[in-house]
Amino acid sequence: MKPYKNKINRIRSFALALIFIGFVVMYFGIFFKKHPIVMTLFMLLGLLCIIASTGVYFWIGMLSTKAVQVVCPNCGKPTKVLGRVDMCMHCREPLTLDPNLEGEEFDESYNRRTTAREGK
Ligand SMILES: [Zn+2]
């Protein structure tokens, strides 16, 4: 399997992981019932993770509006492309919006190079 993942899917799994971590941290707080301050700290930390995750979900929503919807030439399903190069959500086919990069080896660094140039 290719090591790359569609960006939106990747952020979505990150948000899901944050919720999970939040609950685990809150769960650990239960072990410190005798130390209310420590318990409160764990609860707050867990809550922060969950709040952060909602923030990430909101961010995905913002990104989705910016992403370009295309039909994957490989599997024929509609997918969203974020940035210059991205993977198909369904078959992980590398997709590009830049005709100069068409047919070239998929490389995530294309995205970084673009952002670096824009930063100047
Ligand atoms: Zn596809």
Coordinates of C-alpha atoms and ligand atoms in Angstrom, one line a residue:
M1 CA 0.0 0.0 0.0
K2 CA 1.2 3.5 -0.8
P3 CA 2.2 5.6 2.3
Y4 CA 0.2 8.6 1.1
K5 CA -3.3 9.4 2.1
N6 CA -5.8 11.9 0.8
K7 CA -5.3 15.1 2.8
I8 CA -8.9 15.6 3.9
N9 CA -9.1 12.0 5.0
R10 CA -5.8 12.3 6.9
I11 CA -7.0 15.4 8.8
R12 CA -10.3 13.6 9.5
S13 CA -8.5 10.7 11.0
F14 CA -6.4 13.1 13.0
A15 CA -9.5 14.7 14.4
L16 CA -10.9 11.3 15.3
A17 CA -7.7 10.4 17.1
L18 CA -7.9 13.6 19.1
I19 CA -11.4 12.7 20.4
F20 CA -10.1 9.3 21.3
I21 CA -7.0 10.7 23.1
G22 CA -9.3 13.2 24.9
F23 CA -11.4 10.4 26.3
V24 CA -8.4 8.3 27.2
V25 CA -6.9 11.2 29.1
M26 CA -10.2 11.9 30.9
Y27 CA -10.4 8.2 31.8
F28 CA -6.9 8.3 33.4
G29 CA -8.2 11.2 35.5
I30 CA -10.5 8.7 37.3
F31 CA -7.4 7.0 38.7
F32 CA -6.6 10.1 40.6
K33 CA -9.8 10.5 42.6
K34 CA -7.8 11.0 45.7
H35 CA -6.1 14.0 44.1
P36 CA -8.8 16.3 42.9
I37 CA -6.3 18.8 41.4
V38 CA -4.7 16.1 39.3
M39 CA -8.1 14.7 38.3
T40 CA -9.2 18.1 37.3
L41 CA -6.1 18.6 35.3
F42 CA -6.6 15.3 33.4
M43 CA -10.3 16.2 32.8
L44 CA -9.3 19.7 31.5
L45 CA -6.6 18.2 29.3
G46 CA -9.1 15.6 27.9
L47 CA -11.6 18.4 27.3
L48 CA -9.0 20.5 25.5
C49 CA -8.3 17.6 23.1
I50 CA -12.0 17.2 22.4
I51 CA -12.3 21.0 21.8
A52 CA -9.2 20.9 19.6
S53 CA -10.8 18.1 17.6
T54 CA -14.0 20.1 17.0
G55 CA -11.7 22.9 15.8
V56 CA -10.0 20.4 13.4
Y57 CA -13.4 19.3 12.2
F58 CA -14.4 22.9 11.5
W59 CA -11.1 23.3 9.7
I60 CA -11.9 20.3 7.5
G61 CA -15.2 22.0 6.6
M62 CA -13.3 25.1 5.6
L63 CA -10.8 23.1 3.6
S64 CA -13.5 21.1 1.9
T65 CA -15.0 24.3 0.4
K66 CA -11.6 25.2 -1.0
A67 CA -10.9 21.7 -2.3
V68 CA -11.6 21.1 -6.0
Q69 CA -14.0 18.3 -6.7
V70 CA -12.9 16.1 -9.5
V71 CA -13.8 12.7 -10.9
C72 CA -10.9 10.3 -10.5
P73 CA -9.7 9.0 -13.9
N74 CA -8.7 5.7 -12.3
C75 CA -11.8 4.6 -10.4
G76 CA -14.4 7.1 -11.8
K77 CA -15.6 8.2 -8.4
P78 CA -15.8 11.9 -7.4
T79 CA -13.0 13.0 -5.0
K80 CA -11.6 16.2 -3.6
V81 CA -8.2 17.5 -4.5
L82 CA -6.5 19.8 -2.0
G83 CA -3.4 21.7 -3.1
R84 CA -1.4 20.9 -6.3
V85 CA -1.2 17.2 -5.7
D86 CA -3.4 14.9 -3.7
M87 CA -4.5 11.3 -3.6
C88 CA -7.9 10.0 -4.7
M89 CA -10.0 9.2 -1.6
H90 CA -11.1 5.9 -3.0
C91 CA -8.2 4.3 -4.9
R92 CA -5.3 6.5 -3.8
E93 CA -4.5 7.4 -7.4
P94 CA -2.2 10.5 -7.4
L95 CA -4.1 13.5 -8.9
T96 CA -2.7 16.8 -9.9
L97 CA -4.3 20.1 -10.8
D98 CA -1.0 21.4 -12.3
P99 CA -0.7 20.3 -16.0
N100 CA 3.2 20.7 -15.6
L101 CA 3.2 17.9 -13.1
E102 CA 1.0 15.5 -15.1
G103 CA 2.5 12.1 -15.6
E104 CA 5.3 12.8 -13.1
E105 CA 6.1 10.7 -10.1
F106 CA 3.8 11.6 -7.3
D107 CA 5.7 13.6 -4.7
E108 CA 4.2 15.3 -1.7
S109 CA 7.1 17.8 -1.7
Y110 CA 5.4 19.6 -4.6
N111 CA 3.0 21.0 -2.1
R112 CA 5.8 22.2 0.2
R113 CA 7.7 23.8 -2.7
T114 CA 4.5 25.7 -3.7
T115 CA 4.0 27.0 -0.2
A116 CA 7.6 27.9 0.2
R117 CA 7.4 30.0 -3.0
E118 CA 4.2 31.7 -1.9
G119 CA 5.8 32.6 1.4
K120 CA 8.4 34.8 -0.3
Ligands
ZN1 ZN -9.8 7.0 -7.6

